Coordinates of C-alpha atoms in Angstrom, one line a residue:
Chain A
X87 CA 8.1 24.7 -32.0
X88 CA 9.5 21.8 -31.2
X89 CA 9.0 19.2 -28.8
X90 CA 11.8 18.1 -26.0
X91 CA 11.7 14.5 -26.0
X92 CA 15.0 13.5 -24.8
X93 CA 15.3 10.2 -25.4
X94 CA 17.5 8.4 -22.7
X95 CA 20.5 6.1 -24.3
X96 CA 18.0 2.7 -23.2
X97 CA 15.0 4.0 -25.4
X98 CA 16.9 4.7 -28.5
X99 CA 17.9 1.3 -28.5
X100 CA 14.7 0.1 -28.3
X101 CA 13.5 2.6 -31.0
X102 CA 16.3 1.8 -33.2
X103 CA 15.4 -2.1 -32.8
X104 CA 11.6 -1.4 -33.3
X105 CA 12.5 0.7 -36.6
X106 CA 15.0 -2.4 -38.2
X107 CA 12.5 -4.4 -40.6
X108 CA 14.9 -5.2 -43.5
X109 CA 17.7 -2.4 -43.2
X110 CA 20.4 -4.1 -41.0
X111 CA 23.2 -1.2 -41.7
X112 CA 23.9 0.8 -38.9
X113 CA 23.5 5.1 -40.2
X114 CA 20.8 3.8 -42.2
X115 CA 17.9 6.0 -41.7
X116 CA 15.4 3.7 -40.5
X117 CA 11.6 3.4 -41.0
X118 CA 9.0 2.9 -38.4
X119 CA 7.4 -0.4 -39.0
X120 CA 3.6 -0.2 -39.5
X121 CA 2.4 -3.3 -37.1
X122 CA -0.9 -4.9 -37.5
X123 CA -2.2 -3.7 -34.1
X124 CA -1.9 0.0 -36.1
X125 CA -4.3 -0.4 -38.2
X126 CA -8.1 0.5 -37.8
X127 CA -10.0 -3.1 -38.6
X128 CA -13.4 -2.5 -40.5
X129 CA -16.0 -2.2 -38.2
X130 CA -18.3 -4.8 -37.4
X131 CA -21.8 -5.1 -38.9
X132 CA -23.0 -8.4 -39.0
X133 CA -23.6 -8.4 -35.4
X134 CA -27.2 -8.9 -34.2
X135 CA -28.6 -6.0 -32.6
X136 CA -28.3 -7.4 -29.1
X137 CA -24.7 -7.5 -29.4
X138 CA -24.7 -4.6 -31.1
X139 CA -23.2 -1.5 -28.7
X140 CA -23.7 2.2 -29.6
X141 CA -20.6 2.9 -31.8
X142 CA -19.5 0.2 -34.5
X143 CA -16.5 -1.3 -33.5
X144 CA -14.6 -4.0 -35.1
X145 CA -13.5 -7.9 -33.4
X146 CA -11.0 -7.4 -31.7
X147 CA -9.7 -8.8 -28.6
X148 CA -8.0 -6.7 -25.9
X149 CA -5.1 -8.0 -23.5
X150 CA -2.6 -6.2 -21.8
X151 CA -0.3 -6.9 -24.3
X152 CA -2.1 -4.7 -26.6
X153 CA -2.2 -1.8 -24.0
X154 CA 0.5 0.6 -23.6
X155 CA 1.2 4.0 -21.8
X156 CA 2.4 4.8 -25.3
X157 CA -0.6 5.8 -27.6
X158 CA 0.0 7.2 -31.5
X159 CA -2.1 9.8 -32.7
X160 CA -2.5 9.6 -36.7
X161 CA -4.7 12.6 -39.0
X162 CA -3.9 15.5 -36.7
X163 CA -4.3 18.3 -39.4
X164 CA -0.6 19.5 -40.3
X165 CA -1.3 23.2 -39.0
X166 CA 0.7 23.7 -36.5
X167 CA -2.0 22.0 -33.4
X168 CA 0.5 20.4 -31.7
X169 CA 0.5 22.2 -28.2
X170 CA -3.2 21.7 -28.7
X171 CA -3.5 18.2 -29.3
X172 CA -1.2 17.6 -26.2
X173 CA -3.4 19.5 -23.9
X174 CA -6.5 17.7 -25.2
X175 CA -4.2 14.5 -24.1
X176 CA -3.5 16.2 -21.1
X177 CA -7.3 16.3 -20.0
X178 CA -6.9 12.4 -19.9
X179 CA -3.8 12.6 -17.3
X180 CA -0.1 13.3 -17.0
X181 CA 2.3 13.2 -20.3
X182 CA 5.2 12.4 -19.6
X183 CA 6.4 12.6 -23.1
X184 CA 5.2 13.5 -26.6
X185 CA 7.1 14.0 -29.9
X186 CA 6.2 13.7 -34.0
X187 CA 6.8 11.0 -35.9
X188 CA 8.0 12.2 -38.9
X189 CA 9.1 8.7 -40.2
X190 CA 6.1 7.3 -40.1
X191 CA 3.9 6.6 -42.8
X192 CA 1.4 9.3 -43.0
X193 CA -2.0 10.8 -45.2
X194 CA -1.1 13.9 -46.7
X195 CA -1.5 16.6 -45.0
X196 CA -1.3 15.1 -41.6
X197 CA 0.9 14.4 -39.2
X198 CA 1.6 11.4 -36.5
X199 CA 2.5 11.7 -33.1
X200 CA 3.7 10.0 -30.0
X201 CA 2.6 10.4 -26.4
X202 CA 3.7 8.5 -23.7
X203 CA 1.3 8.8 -20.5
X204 CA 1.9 8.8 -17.1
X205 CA -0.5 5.5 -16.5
X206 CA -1.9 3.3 -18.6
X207 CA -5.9 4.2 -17.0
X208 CA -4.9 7.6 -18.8
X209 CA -4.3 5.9 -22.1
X210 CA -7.2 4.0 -22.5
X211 CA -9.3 7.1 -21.3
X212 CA -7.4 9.1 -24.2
X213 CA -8.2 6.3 -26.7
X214 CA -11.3 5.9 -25.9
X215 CA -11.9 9.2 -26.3
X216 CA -10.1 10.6 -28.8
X217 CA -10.2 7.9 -31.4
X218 CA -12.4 8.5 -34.2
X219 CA -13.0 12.4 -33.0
X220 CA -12.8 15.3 -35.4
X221 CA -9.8 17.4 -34.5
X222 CA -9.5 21.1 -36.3
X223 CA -10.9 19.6 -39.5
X224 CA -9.6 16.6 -39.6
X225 CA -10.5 12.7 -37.8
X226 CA -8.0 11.4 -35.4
X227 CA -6.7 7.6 -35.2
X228 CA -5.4 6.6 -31.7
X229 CA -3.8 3.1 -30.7
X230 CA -1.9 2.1 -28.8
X231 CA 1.9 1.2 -29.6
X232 CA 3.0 -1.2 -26.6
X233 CA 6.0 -1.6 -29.5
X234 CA 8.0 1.5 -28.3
X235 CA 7.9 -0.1 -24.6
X236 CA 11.3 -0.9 -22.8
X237 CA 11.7 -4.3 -21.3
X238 CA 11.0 -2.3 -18.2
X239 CA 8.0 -0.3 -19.2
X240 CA 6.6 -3.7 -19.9
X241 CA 7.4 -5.6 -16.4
X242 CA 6.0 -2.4 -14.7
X243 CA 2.9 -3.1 -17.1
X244 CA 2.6 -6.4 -16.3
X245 CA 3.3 -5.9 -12.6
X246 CA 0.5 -3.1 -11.9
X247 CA -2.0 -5.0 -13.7
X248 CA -1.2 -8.3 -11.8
X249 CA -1.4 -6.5 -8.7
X250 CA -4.9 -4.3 -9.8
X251 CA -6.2 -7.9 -10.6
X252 CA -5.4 -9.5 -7.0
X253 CA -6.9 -6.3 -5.2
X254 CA -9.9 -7.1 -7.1
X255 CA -9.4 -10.8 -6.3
X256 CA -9.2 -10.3 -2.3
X257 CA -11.5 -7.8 -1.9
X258 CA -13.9 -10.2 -3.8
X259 CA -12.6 -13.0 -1.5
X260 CA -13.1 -10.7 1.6
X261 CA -16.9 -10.1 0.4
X262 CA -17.5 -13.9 0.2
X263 CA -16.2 -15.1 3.7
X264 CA -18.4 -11.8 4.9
X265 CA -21.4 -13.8 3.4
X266 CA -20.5 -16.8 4.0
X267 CA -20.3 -15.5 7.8
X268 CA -23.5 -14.0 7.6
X269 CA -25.3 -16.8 5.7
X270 CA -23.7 -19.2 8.8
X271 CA -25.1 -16.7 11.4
X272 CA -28.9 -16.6 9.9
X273 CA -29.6 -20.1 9.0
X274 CA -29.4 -20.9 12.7
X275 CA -32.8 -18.2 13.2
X276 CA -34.4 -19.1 9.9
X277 CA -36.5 -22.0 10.9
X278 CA -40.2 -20.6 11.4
X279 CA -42.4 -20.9 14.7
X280 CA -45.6 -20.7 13.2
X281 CA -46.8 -20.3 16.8
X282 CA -45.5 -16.8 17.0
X283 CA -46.8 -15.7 14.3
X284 CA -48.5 -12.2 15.1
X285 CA -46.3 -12.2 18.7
X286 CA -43.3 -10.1 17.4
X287 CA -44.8 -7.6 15.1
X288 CA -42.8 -4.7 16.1
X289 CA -40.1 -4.6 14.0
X290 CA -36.6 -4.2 15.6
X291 CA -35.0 -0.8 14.5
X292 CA -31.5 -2.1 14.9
X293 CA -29.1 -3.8 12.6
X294 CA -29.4 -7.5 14.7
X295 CA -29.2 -9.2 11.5
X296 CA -31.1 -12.8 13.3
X297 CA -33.7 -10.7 15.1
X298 CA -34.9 -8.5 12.0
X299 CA -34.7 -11.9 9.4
X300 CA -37.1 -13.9 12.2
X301 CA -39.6 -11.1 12.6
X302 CA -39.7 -10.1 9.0
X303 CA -41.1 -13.6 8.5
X304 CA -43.3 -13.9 11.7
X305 CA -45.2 -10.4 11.1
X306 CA -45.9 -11.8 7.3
X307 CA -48.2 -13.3 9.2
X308 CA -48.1 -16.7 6.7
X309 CA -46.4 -19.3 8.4
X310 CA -47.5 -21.6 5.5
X311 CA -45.2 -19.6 3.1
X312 CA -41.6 -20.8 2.6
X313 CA -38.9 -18.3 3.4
X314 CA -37.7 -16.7 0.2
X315 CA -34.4 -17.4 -0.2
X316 CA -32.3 -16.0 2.7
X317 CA -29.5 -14.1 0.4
X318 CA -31.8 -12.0 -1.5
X319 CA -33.7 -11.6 1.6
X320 CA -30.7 -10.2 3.1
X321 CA -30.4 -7.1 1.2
X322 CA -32.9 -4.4 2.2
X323 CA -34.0 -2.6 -0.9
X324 CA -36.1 -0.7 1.0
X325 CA -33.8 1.6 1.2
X326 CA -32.6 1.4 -2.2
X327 CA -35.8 1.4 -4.6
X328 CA -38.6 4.0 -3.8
X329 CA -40.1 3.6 -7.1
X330 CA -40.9 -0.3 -6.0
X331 CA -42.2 -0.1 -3.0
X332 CA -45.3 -1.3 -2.4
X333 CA -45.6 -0.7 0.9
X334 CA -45.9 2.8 1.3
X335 CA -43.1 4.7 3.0
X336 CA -41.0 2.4 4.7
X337 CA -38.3 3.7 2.0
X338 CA -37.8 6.8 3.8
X339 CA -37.2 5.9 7.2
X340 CA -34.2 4.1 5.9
X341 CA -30.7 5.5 6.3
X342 CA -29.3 6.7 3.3
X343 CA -25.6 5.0 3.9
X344 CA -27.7 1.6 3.5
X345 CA -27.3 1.6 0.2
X346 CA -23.5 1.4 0.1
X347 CA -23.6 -2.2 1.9
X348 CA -24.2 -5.0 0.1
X349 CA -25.1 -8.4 1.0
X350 CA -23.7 -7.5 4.8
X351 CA -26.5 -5.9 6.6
X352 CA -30.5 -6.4 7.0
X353 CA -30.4 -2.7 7.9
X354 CA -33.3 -1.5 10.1
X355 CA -36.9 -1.5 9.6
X356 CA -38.1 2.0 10.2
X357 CA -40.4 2.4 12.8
X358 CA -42.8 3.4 10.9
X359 CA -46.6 3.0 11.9
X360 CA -47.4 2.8 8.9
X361 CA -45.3 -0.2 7.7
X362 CA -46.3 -1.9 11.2
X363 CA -50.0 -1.5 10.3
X364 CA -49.3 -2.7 6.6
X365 CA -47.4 -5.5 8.1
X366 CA -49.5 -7.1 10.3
X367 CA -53.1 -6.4 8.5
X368 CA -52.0 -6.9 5.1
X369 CA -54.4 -9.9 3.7
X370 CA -52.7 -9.7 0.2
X371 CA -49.1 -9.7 1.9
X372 CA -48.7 -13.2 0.6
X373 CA -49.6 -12.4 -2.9
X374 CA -47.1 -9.1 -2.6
X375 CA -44.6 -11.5 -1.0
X376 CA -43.6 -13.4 -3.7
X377 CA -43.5 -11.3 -6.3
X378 CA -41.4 -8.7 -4.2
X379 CA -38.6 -11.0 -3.8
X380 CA -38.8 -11.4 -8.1
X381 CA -38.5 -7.6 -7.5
X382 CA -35.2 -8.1 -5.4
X383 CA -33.8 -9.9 -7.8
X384 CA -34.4 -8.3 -10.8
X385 CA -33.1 -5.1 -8.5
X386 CA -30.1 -7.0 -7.3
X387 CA -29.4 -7.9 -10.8
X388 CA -29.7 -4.6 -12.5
X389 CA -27.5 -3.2 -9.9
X390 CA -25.1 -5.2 -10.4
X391 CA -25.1 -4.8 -13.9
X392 CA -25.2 -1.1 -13.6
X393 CA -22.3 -1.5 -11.2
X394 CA -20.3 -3.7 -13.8
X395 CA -21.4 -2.1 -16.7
X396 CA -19.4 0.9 -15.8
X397 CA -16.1 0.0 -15.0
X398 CA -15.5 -2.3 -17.9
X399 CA -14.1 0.3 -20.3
X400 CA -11.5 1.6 -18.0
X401 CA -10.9 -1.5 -16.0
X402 CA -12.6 -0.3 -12.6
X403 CA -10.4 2.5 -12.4
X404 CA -12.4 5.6 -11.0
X405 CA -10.3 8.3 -11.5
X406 CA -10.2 10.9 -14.2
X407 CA -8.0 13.5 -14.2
X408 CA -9.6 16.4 -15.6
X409 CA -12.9 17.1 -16.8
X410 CA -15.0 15.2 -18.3
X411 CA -16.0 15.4 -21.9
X412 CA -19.6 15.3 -22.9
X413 CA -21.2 12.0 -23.7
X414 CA -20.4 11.3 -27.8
X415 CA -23.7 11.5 -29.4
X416 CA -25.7 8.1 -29.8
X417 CA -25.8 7.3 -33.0
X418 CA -28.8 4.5 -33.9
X419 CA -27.3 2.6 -37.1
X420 CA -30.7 1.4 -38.0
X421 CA -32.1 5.0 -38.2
X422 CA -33.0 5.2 -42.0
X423 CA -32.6 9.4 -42.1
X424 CA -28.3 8.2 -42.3
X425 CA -29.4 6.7 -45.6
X426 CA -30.7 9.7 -46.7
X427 CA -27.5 11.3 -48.6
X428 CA -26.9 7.5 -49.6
X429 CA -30.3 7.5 -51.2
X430 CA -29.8 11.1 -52.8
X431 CA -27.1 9.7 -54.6
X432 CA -28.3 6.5 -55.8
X433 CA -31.3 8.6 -57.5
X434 CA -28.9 10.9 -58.9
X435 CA -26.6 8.3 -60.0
X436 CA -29.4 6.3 -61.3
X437 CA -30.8 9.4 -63.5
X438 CA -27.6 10.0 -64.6
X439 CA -26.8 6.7 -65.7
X440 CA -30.0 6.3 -67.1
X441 CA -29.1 9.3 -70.3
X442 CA -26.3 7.8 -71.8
X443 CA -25.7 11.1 -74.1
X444 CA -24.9 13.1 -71.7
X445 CA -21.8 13.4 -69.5
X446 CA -21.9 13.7 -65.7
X447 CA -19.6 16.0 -65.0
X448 CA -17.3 15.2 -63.1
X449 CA -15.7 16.8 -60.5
X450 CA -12.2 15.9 -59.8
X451 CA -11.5 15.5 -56.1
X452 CA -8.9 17.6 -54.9
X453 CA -7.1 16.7 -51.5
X454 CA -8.2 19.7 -49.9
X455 CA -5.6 22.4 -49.1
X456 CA -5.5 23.1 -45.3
X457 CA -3.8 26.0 -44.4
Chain B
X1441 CA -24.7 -9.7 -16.1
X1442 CA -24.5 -13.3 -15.3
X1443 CA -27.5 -13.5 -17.0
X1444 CA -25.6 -11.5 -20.1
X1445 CA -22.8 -14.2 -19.9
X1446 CA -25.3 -16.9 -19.9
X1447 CA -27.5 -15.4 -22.6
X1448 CA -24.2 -15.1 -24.3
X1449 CA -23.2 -18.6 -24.0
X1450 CA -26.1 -20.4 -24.8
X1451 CA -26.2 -18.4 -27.9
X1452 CA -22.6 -19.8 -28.4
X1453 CA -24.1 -23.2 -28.5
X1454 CA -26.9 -22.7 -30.9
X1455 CA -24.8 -20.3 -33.1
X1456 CA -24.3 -22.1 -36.4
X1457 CA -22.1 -19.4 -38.5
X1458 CA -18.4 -19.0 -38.0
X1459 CA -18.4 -14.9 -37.5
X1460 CA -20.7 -15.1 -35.2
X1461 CA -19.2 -17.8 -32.3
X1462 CA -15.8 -15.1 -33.2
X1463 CA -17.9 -12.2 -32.2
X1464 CA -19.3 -14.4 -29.1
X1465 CA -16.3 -15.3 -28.6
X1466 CA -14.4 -11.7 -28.5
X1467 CA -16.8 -10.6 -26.0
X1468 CA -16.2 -12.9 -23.6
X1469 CA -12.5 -12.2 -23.9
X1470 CA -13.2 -9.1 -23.4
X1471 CA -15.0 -9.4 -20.3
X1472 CA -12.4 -11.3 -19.4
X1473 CA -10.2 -8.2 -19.2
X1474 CA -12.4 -6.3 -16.5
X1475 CA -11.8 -8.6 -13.3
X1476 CA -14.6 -7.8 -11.9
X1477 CA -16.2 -10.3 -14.1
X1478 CA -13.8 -13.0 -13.6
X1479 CA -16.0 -15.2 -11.3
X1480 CA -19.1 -15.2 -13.2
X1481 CA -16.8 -16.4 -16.1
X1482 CA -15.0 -18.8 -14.0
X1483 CA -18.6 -20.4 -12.7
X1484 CA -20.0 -20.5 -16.0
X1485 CA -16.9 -22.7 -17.3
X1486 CA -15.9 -20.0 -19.8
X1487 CA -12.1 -20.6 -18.8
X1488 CA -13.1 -24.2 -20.2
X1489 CA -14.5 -22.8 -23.3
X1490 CA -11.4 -20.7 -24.0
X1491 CA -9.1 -23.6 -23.4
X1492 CA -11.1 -25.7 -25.9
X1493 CA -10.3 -23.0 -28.5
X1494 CA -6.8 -23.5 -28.5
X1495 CA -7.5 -27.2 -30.3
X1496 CA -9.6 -25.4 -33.0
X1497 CA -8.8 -25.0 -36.5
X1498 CA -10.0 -21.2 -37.0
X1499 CA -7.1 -18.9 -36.2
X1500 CA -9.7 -16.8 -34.7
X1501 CA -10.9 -19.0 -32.2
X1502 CA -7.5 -20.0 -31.0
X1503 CA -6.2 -16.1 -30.6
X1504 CA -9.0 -15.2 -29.2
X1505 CA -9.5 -18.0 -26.7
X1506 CA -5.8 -17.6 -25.9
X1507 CA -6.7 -14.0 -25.4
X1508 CA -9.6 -14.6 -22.7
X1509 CA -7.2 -16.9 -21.3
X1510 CA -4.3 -14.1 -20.9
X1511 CA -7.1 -11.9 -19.5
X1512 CA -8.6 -14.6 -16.7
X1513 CA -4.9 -16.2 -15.7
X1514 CA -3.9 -13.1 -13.8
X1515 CA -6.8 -14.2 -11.3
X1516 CA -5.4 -16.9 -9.1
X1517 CA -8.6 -19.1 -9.0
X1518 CA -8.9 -19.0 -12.7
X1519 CA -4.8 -20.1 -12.5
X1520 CA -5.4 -23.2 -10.7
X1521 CA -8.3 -23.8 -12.8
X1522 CA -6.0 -23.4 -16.5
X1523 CA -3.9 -25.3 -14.1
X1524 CA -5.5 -28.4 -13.2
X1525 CA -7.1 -28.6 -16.8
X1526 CA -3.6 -29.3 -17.8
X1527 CA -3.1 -25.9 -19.8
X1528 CA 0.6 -25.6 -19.9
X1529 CA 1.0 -28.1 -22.7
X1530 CA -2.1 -26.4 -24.4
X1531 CA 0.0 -23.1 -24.1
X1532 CA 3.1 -24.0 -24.9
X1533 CA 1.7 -24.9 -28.2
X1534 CA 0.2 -21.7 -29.5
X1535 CA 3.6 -20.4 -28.7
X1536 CA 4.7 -21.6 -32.6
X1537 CA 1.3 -20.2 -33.5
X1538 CA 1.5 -18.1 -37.0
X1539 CA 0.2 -15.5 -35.0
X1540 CA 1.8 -13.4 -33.2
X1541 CA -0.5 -11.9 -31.1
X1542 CA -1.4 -15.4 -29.9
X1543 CA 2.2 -15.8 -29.1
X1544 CA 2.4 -12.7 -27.2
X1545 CA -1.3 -13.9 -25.1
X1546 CA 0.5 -17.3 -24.8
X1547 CA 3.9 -15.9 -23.1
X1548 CA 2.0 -13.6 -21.3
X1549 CA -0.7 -16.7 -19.6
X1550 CA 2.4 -18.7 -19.3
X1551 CA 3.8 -15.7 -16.5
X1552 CA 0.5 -15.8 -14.9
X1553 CA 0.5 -19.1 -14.5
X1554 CA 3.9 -19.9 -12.5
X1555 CA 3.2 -21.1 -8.8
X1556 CA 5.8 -22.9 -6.6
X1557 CA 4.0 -26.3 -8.0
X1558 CA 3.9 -25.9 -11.5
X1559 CA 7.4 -23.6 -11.9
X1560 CA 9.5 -26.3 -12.9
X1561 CA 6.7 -27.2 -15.8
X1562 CA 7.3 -23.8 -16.8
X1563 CA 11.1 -23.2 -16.9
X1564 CA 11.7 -26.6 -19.1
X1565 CA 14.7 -26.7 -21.5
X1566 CA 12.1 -26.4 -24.7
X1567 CA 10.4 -23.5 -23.1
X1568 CA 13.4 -21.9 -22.3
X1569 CA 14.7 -22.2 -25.4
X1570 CA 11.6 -21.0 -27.5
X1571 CA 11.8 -17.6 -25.4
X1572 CA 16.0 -17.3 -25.4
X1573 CA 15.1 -17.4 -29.2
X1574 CA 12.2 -14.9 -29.0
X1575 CA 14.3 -12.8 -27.0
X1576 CA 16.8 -12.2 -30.0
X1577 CA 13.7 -11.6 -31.6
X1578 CA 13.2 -8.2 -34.2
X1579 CA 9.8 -7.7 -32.7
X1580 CA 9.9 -5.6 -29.6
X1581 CA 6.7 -6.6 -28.1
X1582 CA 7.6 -10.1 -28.7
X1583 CA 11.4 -10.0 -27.5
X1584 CA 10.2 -8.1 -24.7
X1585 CA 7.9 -10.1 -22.9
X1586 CA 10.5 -13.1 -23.6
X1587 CA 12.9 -10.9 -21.9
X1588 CA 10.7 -10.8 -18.7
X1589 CA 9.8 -14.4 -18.8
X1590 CA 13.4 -15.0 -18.6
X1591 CA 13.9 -12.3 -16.3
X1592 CA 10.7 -13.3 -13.5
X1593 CA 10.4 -16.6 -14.6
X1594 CA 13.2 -18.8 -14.2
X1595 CA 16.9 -18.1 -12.4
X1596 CA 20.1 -17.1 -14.3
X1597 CA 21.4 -20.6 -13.8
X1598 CA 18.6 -21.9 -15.9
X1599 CA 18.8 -19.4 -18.9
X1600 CA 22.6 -20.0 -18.9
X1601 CA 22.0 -24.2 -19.3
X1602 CA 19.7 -23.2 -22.2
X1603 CA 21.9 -21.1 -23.5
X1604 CA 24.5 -23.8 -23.6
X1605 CA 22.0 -26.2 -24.9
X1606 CA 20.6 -24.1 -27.9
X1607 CA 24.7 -23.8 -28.6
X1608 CA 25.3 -27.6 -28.7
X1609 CA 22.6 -28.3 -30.8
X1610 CA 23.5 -29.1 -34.1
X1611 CA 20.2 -29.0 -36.1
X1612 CA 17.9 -27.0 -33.4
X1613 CA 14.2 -27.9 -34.7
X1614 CA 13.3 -24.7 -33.5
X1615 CA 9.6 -23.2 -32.8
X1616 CA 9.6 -20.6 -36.1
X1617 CA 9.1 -17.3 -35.0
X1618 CA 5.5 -15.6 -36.1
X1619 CA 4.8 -14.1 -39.4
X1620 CA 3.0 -10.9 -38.6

């Protein structure tokens, strides 16, 4: 079967172009030329373990020059899996095109291909992906190929990641002057009356941000103890970290939606008996004090690691069209059982070596026939 | 992970061997890339460090410093920062770097970096020239992005005078183009 890529006159000018390396004449069938961004680099293994992530990857440095809708597929098995590889592309988001490359370079026995996604999030979930996965018997290379681009195709790139960069930008800048407001509107209540120490030790069950910061501190019941610092202070794990709590169930009591705000609300105390009586007779509330607030920050920390952590490979884009694939198998390079065929053959080698009368036999490697 | 990109960096200090400040060095880059992490990278002067790169000797350093730098200029505060550190002339150089994918990172910060201030920095005869030139390029990616520099960039009045420039000149010591 063959694909319907209809190429419009404006892409087979750009094709033609991209295929010209030394052959000028016009009719001349032209080959693709294999760029430097094609090729897989060795991976990486001189890094230190901490650097070290699951899968070996190689330096490499990713702008969005090196990014494209378009993504090549090299070693698909030449068995006729071509409607098969373009629906496992397909889990990964709208094609818009696909076709084979027959001109370019290829192992025996394999074939190339083209696809051209709908959006560039699909690509990069498709690479990600894909590259390096077996595919009916045989290991798939994806890149990407920002080389078959238009001069539009790369604008529109450009554009869509300037303006994913500036939403990320103001909503970053809308988060700061919400801080910055709230930081303004709770230094005015933060200075402590030691006088009133035990006077307000019924917790305020409403979001008033001033009123919940200045009894928090008076029901400590330590007017000698500095504030912690008033931004980690802000954020009411709580809510967030039942495992660390050492104060019994206050967790609970805590709306669930709390967790969704950041640095914006010191959401309601519960009303909790409980964390009233813990409050206010708690002798070793000073010791638990202080390292509580390393807890809040280690917390704060890890969640905001956790919450960039994620949305690095895709660029913070969510959505996945499709289902998703099963999590690739962790591989631990260090794990000596890998070296265990390595090892196999070393001994064998080294026995064979070691009887120079007799021959090894040796099996010549056939490409294997794949039908 | 500001304590990642710290840990990271004060490695990058104490790191003696040459693959290993790359490495360091790709990773920031590549951070770079998720804007999310733009701020942290900003406070801890990275956009500095990838700035500084572009003087170095090591190919690596440069294309991959002018690869963070692609990456951050897209956010405006890390702009004004390449900005003020006088960047453009730092730029324009790597665009007759042997490289091309240094080139390309080097058109590509150049875009980011146009403002109403710094446009007519940007849209000089020498730069217009180097990308009318690039634009006639046989490298798609690379006569591509030359082609929307011209086309965002600067107006049709200005690409016609350098036009007309590159034409009158007799001997045009021109910026080579990359060997890939």
């Amino acid at each position: 079967m063959n694909s319907c890529f209809e190429m419009p006159p404006k892409r087979k000018r750009v094709s033609a172009n991209m295929a010209a390396n030394v052959n000028s004449k016009p009719g001349c069938w032209k080959v693709p030329e294999v760029y430097k961004h094609h090729e897989q680099h060795n991976a990486c293994f001189s890094r230190p373990k901490y650097r070290d992530g699951r899968r070996a990857k190689a330096v490499k440095v990713y702008t969005i020059n090196l990014e494209s809708r378009y993504v090549m597929i090299q070693g698909v098995p030449a068995i006729g899996v071509m409607e098969e590889l373009i629906q496992l592309c397909a889990l990964y988001g709208t094609v818009e095109e696909y076709r084979p490359l027959d001109e370019y370079p290829a192992e025996e026995f394999t074939e190339v291909y083209l696809v051209k996604f709908q959006k560039l999030t699909s690509a990069r979930a498709a690479k990600r992906n894909m590259d390096e996965k077996s595919f009916y018997g045989g290991v798939l290379h994806v890149c990407y190929v920002p080389e078959y681009e238009s001069v539009e195709d790369t604008k529109l790139k450009l554009q869509d990641r300037r303006s994913y960069v500036l939403k990320v930008a103001r909503s970053r800048a809308k988060e700061r002057v919400a801080d910055a407001v709230h930081m303004e509107s709770t230094s005015s209540e933060s200075v402590p009356t030691s006088s009133r120490v035990f006077a307000t030790n019924n917790p305020i069950f409403n979001s008033d941000k001033t009123g919940e910061t200045s009894s928090f501190s008076h029901c400590s019941g330590f007017p000698l103890l500095p504030l912690p610092p008033q931004e980690y202070f802000h954020q009411d794990y709580r809510g967030n970290e039942p495992t660390e709590d050492q104060m019994g169930t206050l967790h609970d009591a805590v709306p669930p939606d709390v967790k969704q705000q950041k640095v914006q609300n010191f959401s309601s105390f519960s009303k909790d008996p409980n964390s009233e009586k813990k409050l206010a007779s708690n002798p070793d509330s000073s010791v638990k004090l202080v390292p509580r607030t390393a807890h809040l920050e280690k917390n704060k920390r890890r969640k905001m690691e956790e919450a960039t952590k994620q949305p690095v490979p895709d660029s913070g884009e969510p959505s996945l069209i499709g289902p998703k694939l099963p999590e690739p198998h962790k591989l631990d390079m260090n794990d000596q059982s890998l070296n265990t065929t390595v090892n196999l053959i070393r001994g064998t080698m080294k026995q064979v070596t070691s009887v120079p009368d007799l021959k090894p036999a040796e099996k010549k490697v056939k490409p294997r026939r794949r039908i | 992970m500001r304590i990642l990109f710290q840990m990271l960096l004060s490695q990058s200090f104490r790191i003696v061997t040459v693959k290993a400040k790359e490495q360091v060095l790709a990773n920031l880059a590549n951070f770079a890339y998720d804007p999310k992490n733009t701020e942290y990278l900003r406070q801890l002067q990275v956009t500095d460090l990838f700035l500084d790169m572009l003087t170095e000797k090591n190919e690596n350093f440069i294309e991959f410093g002018m690869g963070g730098l692609c990456n951050l200029s897209m956010d405006p505060d890390c702009r004004d920062l390449i900005l003020d550190s006088d960047g453009i002339s730092l730029i324009t150089n790597c665009l007759s770097n042997q490289r091309e994918e240094t080139v390309l990172s080097a058109i590509t910060t150049l875009m980011n970096l146009v403002t109403p201030a710094s446009q007519s920095q940007l849209t000089e005869p020498g730069i217009l020239q180097c990308m009318l030139r690039f634009s006639l390029a046989e490298s798609p990616r690379l006569h591509n992005l030359a082609a929307v520099f011209l086309q965002d960039c600067c107006t049709k009045d200005q690409v016609r005078q350098a036009e007309q420039q590159m034409q009158g000149q007799q001997m045009a010591v021109g910026i080579p183009l990359p060997k890939d």
